[in-house]
């Protein structure tokens, strides 16, 4: 009998204290060894007025960043679902997730969005946010290790928002919706 795939429990010490996700390239910059994602730590230090450890507030700076490869190797072997997977949901129950997340059937949401386009920008923005939440609820069934998750999100996750490649377009669209966006919605020329 084949082993059923089982997601690993991710302990708190594997979580970045800045982005609150599983650490990617765990990096430390203080004598206590407190780690965060490398990208998060660099951004934090560049944007922070206080050059200090996020956890213990020990003075530090970007030149002291050290990648914790042992911790990275342990984390990269953890089995996880895509970050866009619906918690405890099966692929057949998307309508109930939609109703719970958005509070409206999608048909009603689209009707309200059309009305909002004629009204205030604030109403339009609120409805667009609800529509995006509905789209994000659409499940990605990918399963693998943390070490493969970044590549999955960068290249194949249908629920990951990606930047439109058309020159001049700054919109981020779910990968699964990109061809429709480029075909029918995007006002900018395709890059040759």
Coordinates of C-alpha atoms in Angstrom, one line a residue:
X1 CA 0.0 0.0 0.0
X2 CA 1.4 3.4 -1.0
X3 CA 2.1 5.9 1.8
X4 CA -0.4 8.8 1.8
X5 CA 1.2 12.2 1.5
X6 CA 1.0 14.0 4.8
X7 CA 1.9 17.6 5.4
X8 CA 4.5 18.2 8.1
X9 CA 3.6 20.4 11.1
X10 CA 5.7 23.6 10.9
X11 CA 7.0 24.6 14.3
X12 CA 7.1 28.3 15.2
X13 CA 10.9 28.4 15.2
X14 CA 10.7 27.8 11.4
X15 CA 8.5 30.9 10.9
X16 CA 9.9 34.3 9.9
X17 CA 9.0 36.9 12.6
X18 CA 8.7 39.6 9.9
X19 CA 6.5 38.0 7.1
X20 CA 5.1 35.2 9.4
X21 CA 5.7 32.6 6.7
X22 CA 8.0 29.6 6.7
X23 CA 11.6 31.1 6.4
X24 CA 13.2 31.2 3.0
X25 CA 17.0 31.4 3.3
X26 CA 17.0 31.8 7.2
X27 CA 19.4 34.5 8.1
X28 CA 20.7 35.9 11.4
X29 CA 22.4 39.2 12.3
X30 CA 22.7 39.0 16.1
X31 CA 24.8 37.0 18.5
X32 CA 21.7 35.1 19.7
X33 CA 21.2 33.6 16.3
X34 CA 17.6 34.8 15.8
X35 CA 16.6 34.2 12.2
X36 CA 14.3 35.7 9.6
X37 CA 14.0 35.2 5.8
X38 CA 17.0 36.8 4.1
X39 CA 14.9 39.1 1.9
X40 CA 12.7 40.1 4.9
X41 CA 15.8 40.9 7.1
X42 CA 17.5 43.0 4.4
X43 CA 14.3 44.9 3.7
X44 CA 13.7 45.4 7.5
X45 CA 17.2 46.7 8.0
X46 CA 17.1 49.1 5.0
X47 CA 13.7 50.5 6.0
X48 CA 14.1 50.6 9.8
X49 CA 15.4 53.7 11.6
X50 CA 16.8 51.3 14.3
X51 CA 19.5 48.9 13.1
X52 CA 18.6 46.0 15.4
X53 CA 17.6 42.4 15.6
X54 CA 13.8 42.0 15.1
X55 CA 13.5 39.6 18.1
X56 CA 16.0 40.8 20.8
X57 CA 16.7 44.3 19.6
X58 CA 20.5 43.8 19.7
X59 CA 22.2 46.4 17.6
X60 CA 23.1 45.0 14.1
X61 CA 23.4 46.0 10.5
X62 CA 23.2 44.4 7.0
X63 CA 27.0 43.6 7.0
X64 CA 26.4 41.1 9.8
X65 CA 23.8 39.0 8.0
X66 CA 24.8 35.3 8.1
X67 CA 22.8 32.6 6.3
X68 CA 21.9 29.6 8.6
X69 CA 22.4 26.8 6.1
X70 CA 21.8 24.0 8.6
X71 CA 18.3 25.5 9.5
X72 CA 17.7 26.1 5.8
X73 CA 18.3 22.4 5.0
X74 CA 16.0 21.3 7.8
X75 CA 13.2 23.7 6.6
X76 CA 13.6 22.8 2.9
X77 CA 12.8 19.1 3.7
X78 CA 9.4 20.0 5.3
X79 CA 6.4 18.7 3.3
X80 CA 3.9 21.5 2.8
X81 CA 0.9 22.5 0.6
X82 CA 0.9 25.5 -1.6
X83 CA 0.2 28.8 0.3
X84 CA -2.8 29.1 -1.9
X85 CA -4.3 25.8 -0.8
X86 CA -7.7 26.1 0.9
X87 CA -7.5 24.9 4.5
X88 CA -9.3 21.6 4.9
X89 CA -11.2 22.0 1.6
X90 CA -11.7 19.6 -1.2
X91 CA -11.8 20.7 -4.8
X92 CA -15.5 20.2 -5.1
X93 CA -16.5 22.6 -2.4
X94 CA -15.4 25.9 -3.8
X95 CA -18.9 27.5 -3.7
X96 CA -19.1 27.1 0.1
X97 CA -15.6 28.6 0.5
X98 CA -16.6 31.5 -1.8
X99 CA -19.7 32.2 0.3
X100 CA -17.8 32.0 3.5
X101 CA -15.0 34.2 2.3
X102 CA -16.8 36.8 0.4
X103 CA -20.3 36.7 1.9
X104 CA -21.9 37.0 -1.5
X105 CA -22.5 34.7 -4.4
X106 CA -20.1 35.6 -7.2
X107 CA -22.9 36.7 -9.6
X108 CA -24.1 39.2 -7.0
X109 CA -20.5 40.4 -6.4
X110 CA -20.0 41.0 -10.1
X111 CA -23.3 43.0 -10.3
X112 CA -22.2 45.1 -7.4
X113 CA -18.8 45.6 -9.0
X114 CA -20.4 46.9 -12.2
X115 CA -22.6 49.3 -10.2
X116 CA -19.5 50.5 -8.2
X117 CA -17.7 51.3 -11.4
X118 CA -20.3 54.0 -11.9
X119 CA -20.0 55.2 -8.3
X120 CA -17.1 56.1 -6.0
X121 CA -13.6 54.8 -6.2
X122 CA -13.8 53.7 -2.5
X123 CA -16.8 51.4 -3.2
X124 CA -15.1 50.1 -6.3
X125 CA -11.9 49.3 -4.4
X126 CA -13.8 47.5 -1.6
X127 CA -15.6 45.3 -4.1
X128 CA -12.4 44.6 -6.1
X129 CA -10.8 43.5 -2.8
X130 CA -13.6 41.1 -2.2
X131 CA -13.4 39.8 -5.7
X132 CA -9.6 39.2 -5.3
X133 CA -10.3 37.4 -2.0
X134 CA -12.8 35.2 -3.9
X135 CA -10.2 34.5 -6.6
X136 CA -7.5 33.8 -4.0
X137 CA -9.8 31.2 -2.4
X138 CA -9.6 29.1 -5.5
X139 CA -7.5 26.2 -4.5
X140 CA -4.1 25.2 -5.7
X141 CA -3.5 21.5 -5.1
X142 CA 0.3 21.5 -5.3
X143 CA 2.1 19.6 -2.5
X144 CA 5.8 19.3 -2.1
X145 CA 8.7 20.5 0.1
X146 CA 9.5 24.0 1.2
X147 CA 12.6 23.8 -0.9
X148 CA 10.4 23.4 -4.1
X149 CA 7.7 25.8 -3.0
X150 CA 9.5 29.0 -4.3
X151 CA 9.9 27.5 -7.8
X152 CA 6.3 26.3 -7.8
X153 CA 5.1 29.9 -6.9
X154 CA 7.4 31.5 -9.5
X155 CA 6.6 29.2 -12.4
X156 CA 3.4 27.2 -12.2
X157 CA 1.0 28.1 -9.3
X158 CA -2.3 29.0 -11.0
X159 CA -3.3 31.0 -7.9
X160 CA -0.2 33.2 -7.6
X161 CA -0.5 36.8 -8.6
X162 CA 2.0 37.7 -11.3
X163 CA 2.9 41.0 -13.1
X164 CA 1.5 41.5 -16.5
X165 CA 4.4 41.2 -19.0
X166 CA 3.0 43.8 -21.4
X167 CA 5.2 46.9 -21.5
X168 CA 3.5 49.7 -19.4
X169 CA 1.0 47.5 -17.6
X170 CA 1.6 47.3 -13.8
X171 CA -1.4 45.0 -13.0
X172 CA -0.8 41.8 -11.0
X173 CA -3.2 39.1 -12.1
X174 CA -3.6 35.5 -11.0
X175 CA -1.5 33.2 -13.3
X176 CA -4.6 31.3 -14.4
X177 CA -6.2 34.6 -15.5
X178 CA -3.3 36.1 -17.3
X179 CA -4.1 35.0 -20.8
X180 CA -7.6 36.4 -20.5
X181 CA -6.2 39.6 -19.0
X182 CA -3.8 40.0 -21.9
X183 CA -6.4 39.1 -24.5
X184 CA -9.4 41.1 -23.3
X185 CA -8.5 43.5 -20.5
X186 CA -4.9 44.9 -20.9
X187 CA -4.7 48.2 -22.7
X188 CA -0.9 47.9 -23.3
X189 CA 1.0 46.3 -26.2
X190 CA 2.5 42.8 -25.8
X191 CA 6.3 42.7 -25.4
X192 CA 7.8 41.2 -28.5

